[in-house]
Amino acid sequence: MTANPGATPSPSVLTTDVLIAGGGPCGLMLANELGLRGIRCLVVDAKPGTAFNPQANATQARTMEHFRRLGFAHEIRALGLPPDHPTDIAYFTRYTGHELARIRLPTATEAVAQVRAMTGSWSAAELPHRVSQKFVEAVLRRHAQARASNDVRYGWRLTRFADEGAFVSATVRHNDSGQTQEVQASYLVGADGARSFVRQQLGIEWGGETGIQREFMGGKMFALYLRCPQFLSALPHPKAWMYVAVNAERRAFMASVDGQGEYAFHAALRPGEDADGWTEADARRVFTEVVGQALPIEILSMGTWLAGHALVAQRLRQGRVFIAGDAAHLFTPTGGLGYNTAIEDAVNLGWKLASVIRGQAPPALLDSYEAERKPLAERNTRYARRFADSVGLFTARPELEENSVRGQAERQAAGQHFHEHARLEFNIPGVTFGGRYDASPIIAHDSAPLPPDEPNAYTPTASPGGRPPHAWLDDGRSLFDSFHTEWTLLALGSQPPDTEAFEAAARDLAVDLRVVRLADASLRALYKAPLALIRPDQIVAWRGHAGSHAPSVLARATGRAST
């Protein structure tokens, strides 16, 4: 299929299948999904390269499973903290003061070793990984650029676009030279961040809440990327990955970037403070307040950002133009849900765009992107707000730091609160694995009762619309490793039903389907059916006991029918 049906562009016009505005995690993940399938895409981003500042620091397990599907989860897990560095989250009055609470989590080495033995809520192909977004972006960019169909350009920005009905016309401009390039694409995806040019040009408004005020994680925050090699030697406690300070003077958190001496530090502002004009001396003063003693630091960058968002765009699509990632939803970063939700936006949209562009599905398939992802974004922003309320509405009183019986009692109460909070925010298999597409028009839903949607517990279910239940196979592979890049039909148990009806329907509809036969009775019991259809984004599209409805099931799953 050509990028511009019905149009004959000028030789000076660059033609492509998908134009992606934004080279952050969402845009680069989408380029990887499209490149995997040979779909031409042009990625433009005004920055000179991938991120310098640390930004998001937590890659959730479901995101790691998608990186595994694309073949580079092991590269991501090798980055960030040293393999034996703790990933604990610890709470202190000040970093050299009293420790209040701590949640202990596995190191990168332990995560690889432990994942095969984990069951129940944490049965997964991958466990979470603590790594700065800046490192993740570099891997995503390298793999995106390795795809022959991808053209990735940093230092270029989208300056104009128009949906022409049969295609999208656009202009991109090089920042330094001012050179412009006209582009014609089948589709445009705005993955261009919170101030999205694409969303603003479409006139799409936010829904949800913003300006939520809290003592912490609500309102303006001061961000500092710093190097402090002496921090660990000054710390009178076991080292952690994230250090949270709770006192009446200054609330803050700090994440280790490299496990050596680089940190991403974020402090709440007090009423009346204006950090936009702060100097490096102010930055050192605030850091000293939180540490509890003066330490020499090298400031790599500093700035401000606004917490207190729980926003989802009112639409995620208009004609041939889509928005995704921060352009489509804004989070307060508790739980690390913004970046991880953005990755799944790209995973969801990628296979659908590819299917339509290759002529394997009708354009109606693309309607399911908003139907599936908007409710998920609303769900995840609610969870992030709940986590932010839990940590940010806690009032730190001056007595917390007293060396007295009253101070000890205050610290004990605070420790109990943050002990419970840490498990609420950082042990979230339900949030990670439990997202579902129950309102989707392309899911063949069944009537089985669903487990409750809870943040800290996940009950595996093969009910269509969610992540397939995971298991480790006898040969040592993850079940997910047996899935096809495109569509998979699981045939489970010692005597599964005949699959020829599905194979024939797939041939008729040009659906790239692979049948995976697994005789293990425990898998048949886990899925509560002998047949399960798995989408390219590893979502259960249908399950059942016979293949007699195969044509209608595949027609629905590919957007050809809604009933």
XYZ file of C-alpha atoms in Angstrom:
563
model
C 0.000 0.000 0.000
C 1.402 3.414 -0.857
C 1.837 6.066 1.801
C -0.364 8.544 -0.088
C -3.272 6.877 -1.829
C -4.752 9.049 -4.529
C -1.852 11.524 -4.513
C 1.159 11.946 -6.754
C 3.638 13.924 -4.684
C 6.302 16.185 -6.075
C 9.782 14.636 -6.223
C 10.815 17.113 -3.532
C 8.180 15.733 -1.139
C 9.262 12.968 1.223
C 6.683 10.178 1.308
C 6.309 7.840 4.227
C 3.692 5.647 5.840
C 3.732 7.205 9.315
C 5.097 10.560 10.445
C 5.883 10.538 14.174
C 6.303 13.884 15.924
C 8.373 13.195 19.037
C 11.445 11.071 19.655
C 10.897 10.249 23.315
C 10.010 6.753 24.622
C 6.558 6.693 22.978
C 7.678 7.877 19.543
C 10.752 5.627 19.519
C 8.764 2.593 20.709
C 6.252 3.211 17.926
C 9.110 3.424 15.412
C 10.361 0.062 16.689
C 6.912 -1.522 16.344
C 6.511 -0.166 12.809
C 10.085 -0.970 11.819
C 9.633 -4.544 12.982
C 6.851 -4.826 10.428
C 8.633 -3.007 7.585
C 6.404 0.086 7.752
C 8.099 3.277 6.620
C 8.160 5.973 9.265
C 9.791 9.349 9.771
C 10.491 10.422 13.366
C 11.242 14.094 14.048
C 12.173 15.651 17.379
C 13.319 19.210 18.040
C 15.887 18.112 20.637
C 19.450 17.506 19.435
C 19.283 13.912 20.660
C 17.718 11.635 23.240
C 17.181 12.899 26.781
C 20.035 14.250 28.897
C 18.045 14.635 32.114
C 17.071 11.456 34.003
C 13.241 11.959 33.993
C 11.341 8.669 34.484
C 13.309 6.117 36.487
C 11.098 3.020 36.714
C 10.431 0.546 33.907
C 7.513 -1.624 34.955
C 7.396 -5.361 34.335
C 4.852 -5.173 31.498
C 7.058 -2.671 29.671
C 10.016 -5.010 30.172
C 7.931 -7.826 28.665
C 7.391 -5.684 25.567
C 11.116 -4.942 25.393
C 11.668 -8.710 25.642
C 9.228 -9.252 22.769
C 11.287 -6.864 20.653
C 14.517 -8.578 21.667
C 16.314 -6.045 23.844
C 15.072 -6.406 27.435
C 18.488 -7.772 28.395
C 20.128 -4.602 27.064
C 17.823 -2.422 29.156
C 18.413 -4.508 32.282
C 22.180 -4.111 31.892
C 21.829 -0.309 32.097
C 21.354 2.085 34.992
C 22.317 0.746 38.398
C 25.111 -1.825 38.790
C 23.657 -5.367 38.766
C 24.151 -5.791 42.526
C 22.851 -2.341 43.543
C 19.778 -2.357 45.833
C 16.526 -1.048 44.356
C 15.038 -0.254 47.764
C 12.811 2.751 48.372
C 13.647 4.293 51.735
C 12.081 7.130 53.745
C 14.032 9.421 56.080
C 13.520 12.591 58.074
C 16.654 13.785 56.267
C 19.126 11.579 54.468
C 21.620 11.796 57.342
C 18.827 11.767 59.918
C 16.381 9.053 60.971
C 15.252 6.257 58.645
C 11.470 5.896 58.841
C 10.583 3.029 56.495
C 11.991 0.937 53.655
C 10.686 -1.467 51.043
C 13.345 -3.909 49.864
C 13.235 -4.893 46.209
C 15.493 -7.181 44.131
C 18.655 -6.056 42.401
C 18.936 -6.503 38.636
C 20.828 -9.751 39.164
C 18.268 -11.017 41.658
C 15.387 -10.085 39.344
C 16.749 -12.323 36.582
C 17.319 -15.189 39.018
C 14.029 -14.875 40.897
C 11.563 -14.310 38.081
C 11.430 -17.998 37.111
C 10.341 -19.032 40.581
C 7.681 -16.377 41.067
C 4.014 -17.317 40.937
C 0.634 -15.711 41.449
C 0.574 -11.936 41.044
C 4.195 -11.803 39.899
C 4.211 -14.671 37.409
C 5.904 -12.822 34.547
C 8.476 -13.056 31.810
C 10.262 -10.023 33.287
C 10.347 -8.139 36.571
C 10.560 -4.332 36.854
C 13.867 -2.546 36.350
C 15.099 0.704 37.865
C 16.731 2.598 35.032
C 16.663 6.213 33.943
C 14.621 7.048 30.867
C 17.713 8.632 29.329
C 19.336 5.185 29.065
C 16.146 3.547 27.773
C 15.756 6.173 25.041
C 19.285 5.511 23.778
C 18.503 1.791 23.341
C 15.143 2.498 21.700
C 16.792 4.955 19.300
C 19.576 2.558 18.355
C 17.124 -0.235 17.542
C 14.734 2.096 15.718
C 17.537 3.423 13.535
C 18.669 -0.129 12.729
C 15.375 -0.756 10.901
C 15.782 -0.032 7.203
C 12.272 1.421 6.926
C 12.857 4.039 9.657
C 14.154 7.583 9.243
C 14.928 9.090 12.680
C 15.822 12.784 12.742
C 16.669 14.766 15.846
C 17.027 18.527 15.538
C 13.944 18.625 13.283
C 10.505 19.852 14.321
C 7.025 19.560 12.897
C 5.832 23.069 11.951
C 2.645 22.378 9.975
C 0.289 19.538 9.137
C -3.073 19.059 7.471
C -5.320 16.033 7.090
C -6.015 16.015 3.365
C -8.500 13.138 3.577
C -6.458 10.585 1.655
C -3.174 11.451 3.392
C -1.549 13.905 5.775
C 0.609 16.705 4.415
C 3.190 18.252 6.721
C 6.262 20.444 6.920
C 9.270 19.702 9.099
C 12.123 22.139 9.690
C 15.737 21.670 10.741
C 16.478 23.756 13.822
C 19.977 24.926 12.910
C 19.912 25.368 9.149
C 16.266 26.344 8.774
C 15.958 23.800 5.952
C 12.382 22.625 5.437
C 11.082 19.347 4.124
C 7.582 18.709 2.838
C 6.171 15.338 3.889
C 3.221 13.241 2.813
C 2.236 10.378 5.107
C -0.661 8.025 5.457
C -0.872 8.873 9.162
C 0.573 11.324 11.698
C 1.166 10.433 15.347
C 1.766 13.225 17.839
C 4.018 11.779 20.522
C 5.339 15.273 21.164
C 4.904 15.651 24.888
C 2.825 17.585 27.375
C 2.779 20.777 25.287
C 1.972 18.807 22.152
C 1.883 20.916 18.996
C -0.224 18.199 17.371
C -2.853 18.141 20.124
C -3.048 21.934 20.247
C -3.439 22.231 16.472
C -6.260 19.695 16.593
C -7.967 21.697 19.333
C -8.234 18.710 21.643
C -8.856 19.735 25.258
C -7.789 17.975 28.420
C -10.220 16.135 30.657
C -9.541 15.301 34.288
C -7.938 17.403 36.999
C -4.885 19.629 37.278
C -3.518 22.058 39.837
C -3.986 19.517 42.631
C -2.218 20.945 45.686
C -0.402 18.813 48.258
C 2.494 19.373 50.637
C 4.426 17.055 48.318
C 3.777 15.890 44.745
C 1.253 18.664 44.173
C 2.340 22.036 42.815
C 5.685 23.268 41.510
C 8.723 21.046 42.094
C 12.417 21.905 41.815
C 14.467 19.379 39.805
C 18.217 18.956 40.090
C 20.433 16.538 38.165
C 23.623 16.341 40.154
C 26.809 14.458 40.825
C 27.721 13.824 44.475
C 30.307 11.037 44.882
C 30.457 11.623 48.654
C 26.759 11.018 49.284
C 26.981 7.292 50.014
C 29.875 7.711 52.441
C 27.878 10.376 54.309
C 24.714 8.244 54.405
C 24.435 6.512 57.806
C 21.966 3.962 56.430
C 22.059 1.143 53.864
C 22.017 2.524 50.337
C 18.804 2.456 48.325
C 17.613 3.315 44.851
C 15.174 6.040 45.908
C 15.610 8.272 48.932
C 12.530 10.153 50.189
C 12.888 12.978 52.706
C 9.996 13.759 55.069
C 10.328 16.743 57.376
C 8.532 19.998 58.105
C 11.145 22.125 56.316
C 11.564 20.442 52.908
C 9.963 17.372 51.289
C 11.972 15.725 48.511
C 12.895 12.519 46.749
C 16.089 11.472 45.019
C 16.733 8.544 42.681
C 20.138 7.084 41.953
C 20.888 7.364 38.229
C 24.068 5.306 37.889
C 24.553 3.755 41.338
C 27.829 5.641 41.684
C 27.432 9.351 42.175
C 24.723 10.720 39.865
C 21.269 11.500 41.229
C 17.943 12.941 40.113
C 16.780 15.146 42.988
C 13.285 16.686 43.240
C 12.175 19.005 46.039
C 8.774 20.482 46.825
C 8.596 24.253 47.040
C 7.295 26.054 50.091
C 4.599 28.716 49.796
C 6.034 31.913 48.361
C 9.122 30.312 46.803
C 9.817 30.888 43.092
C 12.434 28.402 41.952
C 12.397 29.578 38.337
C 14.894 32.251 39.317
C 17.041 30.134 41.611
C 20.809 30.102 41.239
C 23.221 27.227 41.773
C 23.733 28.546 45.299
C 19.996 28.085 45.923
C 20.208 24.575 44.542
C 23.041 23.717 46.920
C 21.132 25.234 49.841
C 18.019 23.149 49.143
C 20.061 19.966 48.683
C 21.807 20.619 52.002
C 18.439 21.079 53.733
C 17.328 17.645 52.588
C 20.601 15.802 53.209
C 21.060 17.343 56.634
C 24.653 18.383 56.029
C 26.617 20.183 53.329
C 28.172 17.970 50.670
C 30.023 19.105 47.556
C 27.940 18.614 44.405
C 28.369 19.172 40.696
C 25.180 20.516 39.146
C 24.515 18.940 35.744
C 21.139 20.630 35.152
C 18.334 22.286 37.110
C 14.788 23.453 36.484
C 11.179 23.222 37.628
C 8.154 21.129 36.799
C 4.532 20.938 37.914
C 3.074 18.028 39.879
C -0.636 17.600 40.483
C -1.800 16.464 37.034
C -4.367 13.733 36.369
C -5.267 14.616 32.779
C -6.398 12.631 29.733
C -7.102 14.178 26.340
C -10.789 14.163 25.409
C -9.941 12.493 22.096
C -6.919 10.466 20.988
C -7.650 10.607 17.280
C -8.953 12.964 14.642
C -9.083 11.497 11.149
C -5.603 10.391 10.115
C -3.945 12.026 13.134
C -3.382 10.348 16.514
C -1.891 11.477 19.806
C -0.059 9.250 22.273
C 2.139 9.372 25.371
C 2.335 12.655 27.277
C 0.512 14.350 24.401
C -2.504 12.226 25.357
C -2.213 11.957 29.143
C -0.370 13.734 31.960
C 0.445 12.120 35.296
C 1.918 13.086 38.596
C 4.831 10.633 38.388
C 3.980 8.506 41.426
C 4.090 4.848 40.424
C 6.056 5.631 37.261
C 2.863 5.266 35.243
C 3.284 8.053 32.676
C 6.230 6.589 30.780
C 4.951 3.034 31.030
C 1.467 4.004 29.826
C 3.118 5.811 26.897
C 5.008 2.659 25.909
C 1.781 0.668 25.793
C 0.132 3.383 23.683
C 2.834 2.763 21.082
C 2.512 -1.023 21.345
C -1.251 -0.806 20.856
C -1.142 1.610 17.929
C 1.845 0.088 16.147
C 0.399 -3.235 15.045
C -2.906 -1.608 14.098
C -1.292 0.998 11.846
C 0.855 -1.711 10.269
C -2.148 -3.959 9.637
C -4.091 -1.174 7.921
C -1.137 0.118 5.892
C -0.316 -3.402 4.669
C -3.951 -3.946 3.664
C -4.454 -6.720 6.233
C -7.196 -4.836 8.077
C -9.668 -2.070 7.247
C -9.194 1.497 8.517
C -11.978 0.795 11.025
C -9.431 -1.161 13.065
C -7.849 2.163 14.030
C -11.043 3.219 15.832
C -10.126 0.724 18.550
C -7.008 2.704 19.565
C -8.965 5.371 21.427
C -11.585 2.858 22.605
C -8.853 0.816 24.272
C -6.234 3.318 25.374
C -8.352 6.228 26.673
C -10.034 4.182 29.454
C -6.621 2.748 30.379
C -5.134 6.223 30.628
C -8.032 7.333 32.837
C -7.550 4.267 35.037
C -3.820 4.809 35.364
C -4.099 8.531 36.135
C -6.523 7.617 38.929
C -3.989 5.195 40.374
C -1.179 7.750 40.114
C -3.345 10.311 41.911
C -4.119 7.793 44.660
C -0.401 7.160 45.175
C 0.343 10.898 45.141
C -2.376 11.551 47.734
C -0.968 8.810 49.951
C 2.533 10.299 50.038
C 1.743 13.977 49.494
C -1.120 14.574 51.904
C 0.880 13.276 54.845
C 1.704 16.219 57.121
C 5.276 16.242 58.401
C 5.297 18.044 61.759
C 8.390 19.583 63.382
C 8.190 17.010 66.193
C 9.220 14.334 63.677
C 12.890 15.304 64.113
C 12.910 15.797 67.872
C 15.236 13.612 69.934
C 12.515 13.030 72.492
C 9.810 10.561 73.452
C 7.371 12.694 71.480
C 9.696 12.648 68.476
C 10.126 8.882 68.701
C 6.346 8.405 68.737
C 5.957 10.751 65.780
C 8.594 8.807 63.801
C 6.955 5.502 64.645
C 3.608 6.745 63.307
C 5.275 8.176 60.194
C 7.186 4.954 59.666
C 3.978 2.932 59.759
C 2.346 5.284 57.256
C 5.251 5.112 54.792
C 5.683 1.385 55.280
C 2.108 0.987 54.045
C 2.481 3.667 51.381
C 5.637 2.099 49.907
C 3.814 -1.161 49.332
C 0.859 0.693 47.849
C 2.984 2.601 45.303
C 5.875 0.267 44.543
C 4.433 -3.262 44.708
C 1.806 -2.860 41.979
C 1.343 -6.037 39.928
C -2.355 -5.226 39.639
C -1.650 -1.893 37.975
C 1.131 -3.375 35.854
C -0.607 -6.504 34.577
C -4.292 -5.883 35.270
C -5.118 -3.276 32.642
C -7.942 -4.461 30.392
C -9.759 -3.494 27.188
C -13.249 -4.468 28.290
C -14.962 -1.748 26.238
C -13.080 -2.621 23.058
C -15.076 -3.301 19.886
C -12.441 -5.777 18.642
C -12.401 -8.095 21.669
C -14.624 -11.187 21.666
C -15.650 -10.897 25.306
C -16.860 -13.848 27.334
C -19.090 -13.981 30.367
C -16.520 -15.194 32.878
C -16.387 -13.099 36.064
C -13.352 -10.856 36.304
C -11.088 -10.474 39.320
C -11.182 -7.079 41.050
C -8.902 -4.352 39.676
C -6.614 -3.733 42.646
C -3.186 -2.068 42.586
C -1.293 -4.515 44.782
C -2.723 -7.847 43.667
C -3.157 -9.396 40.244
C -5.127 -12.550 39.519
C -4.107 -14.040 36.154
C -7.063 -14.514 33.827
C -7.329 -15.413 30.158
C -10.665 -13.641 29.865
C -10.428 -11.756 26.541
C -9.301 -8.161 26.777
C -6.304 -8.533 29.078
C -2.738 -9.770 29.257
C -2.403 -13.526 28.741
C -1.591 -15.492 31.896
C 2.122 -16.209 32.023
C 3.938 -19.484 32.694
C 7.401 -20.954 32.265
C 7.575 -23.881 29.862
C 9.345 -27.180 30.520
C 12.105 -26.230 28.089
C 12.929 -23.124 30.139
C 11.302 -20.586 27.850
C 8.684 -18.080 28.859
C 5.283 -18.889 27.374
C 5.416 -15.409 25.861
C 8.589 -16.370 23.980
C 6.531 -18.916 22.043
C 4.133 -16.267 20.749
C 4.359 -15.165 17.127
C 5.312 -11.584 16.306
C 1.821 -11.201 14.821
C -1.155 -13.430 15.733
C -0.914 -16.578 17.856
C -3.491 -19.303 18.372
C -2.712 -21.308 21.499
C -3.895 -24.908 21.285
C -3.607 -26.234 24.825
C -3.837 -29.638 26.449
C -3.256 -33.173 25.239
C -6.226 -33.192 22.848
C -7.036 -29.631 21.771
C -9.798 -28.971 19.223
C -8.953 -28.897 15.529
C -7.457 -25.559 14.476
C -7.985 -25.798 10.703
C -10.945 -23.422 10.788
C -8.742 -20.720 12.272
C -5.919 -21.419 9.857
C -8.283 -21.258 6.886
C -9.945 -18.060 8.110
C -6.535 -16.489 8.652
C -5.529 -17.306 5.071
C -8.773 -15.854 3.753
C -8.333 -12.620 5.733
C -4.560 -12.277 5.156
C -3.949 -12.602 8.897
C -0.439 -13.781 9.787
C -1.372 -16.514 12.285
C 0.808 -19.141 13.921
C -0.636 -22.077 15.865
C 1.342 -22.900 19.016
C 0.533 -26.336 20.437
C 1.351 -26.947 24.096
C 0.213 -30.207 25.681
C 0.853 -29.213 29.313
C -2.385 -29.746 31.243
C -1.529 -26.933 33.650
C -1.635 -24.420 30.785
C -5.032 -25.700 29.730
C -6.227 -25.215 33.312
C -4.628 -21.767 33.551
C -6.425 -20.523 30.429
C -9.698 -22.311 31.279
C -10.114 -23.158 27.593
C -8.181 -25.199 25.030
C -7.966 -22.377 22.465
C -6.877 -18.761 22.937
C -6.227 -16.141 20.276
C -3.382 -13.769 21.178
C -3.000 -10.410 19.408
C 0.324 -8.978 18.214
C 0.434 -6.782 21.337
C 0.068 -9.894 23.526
C -3.548 -9.312 24.521
C -6.122 -12.127 24.573
C -8.595 -11.432 21.763
C -10.735 -14.572 22.218
C -10.775 -17.929 23.962
C -13.013 -20.902 23.441
C -13.531 -24.617 23.082
C -13.973 -24.977 19.322
C -12.895 -23.320 16.110
C -16.329 -23.157 14.529
C -16.587 -19.364 14.968
C -13.105 -18.685 13.623
C -14.148 -16.452 10.670
C -16.269 -14.153 12.832
C -13.681 -14.100 15.644
C -10.865 -13.060 13.305
C -13.111 -10.586 11.484
C -13.944 -8.897 14.759
C -10.365 -8.932 16.056
C -9.102 -7.199 12.908
C -11.784 -4.519 12.806
C -13.891 -6.058 10.060
C -16.948 -6.566 12.249
C -18.140 -5.193 15.571
C -20.533 -7.935 16.561
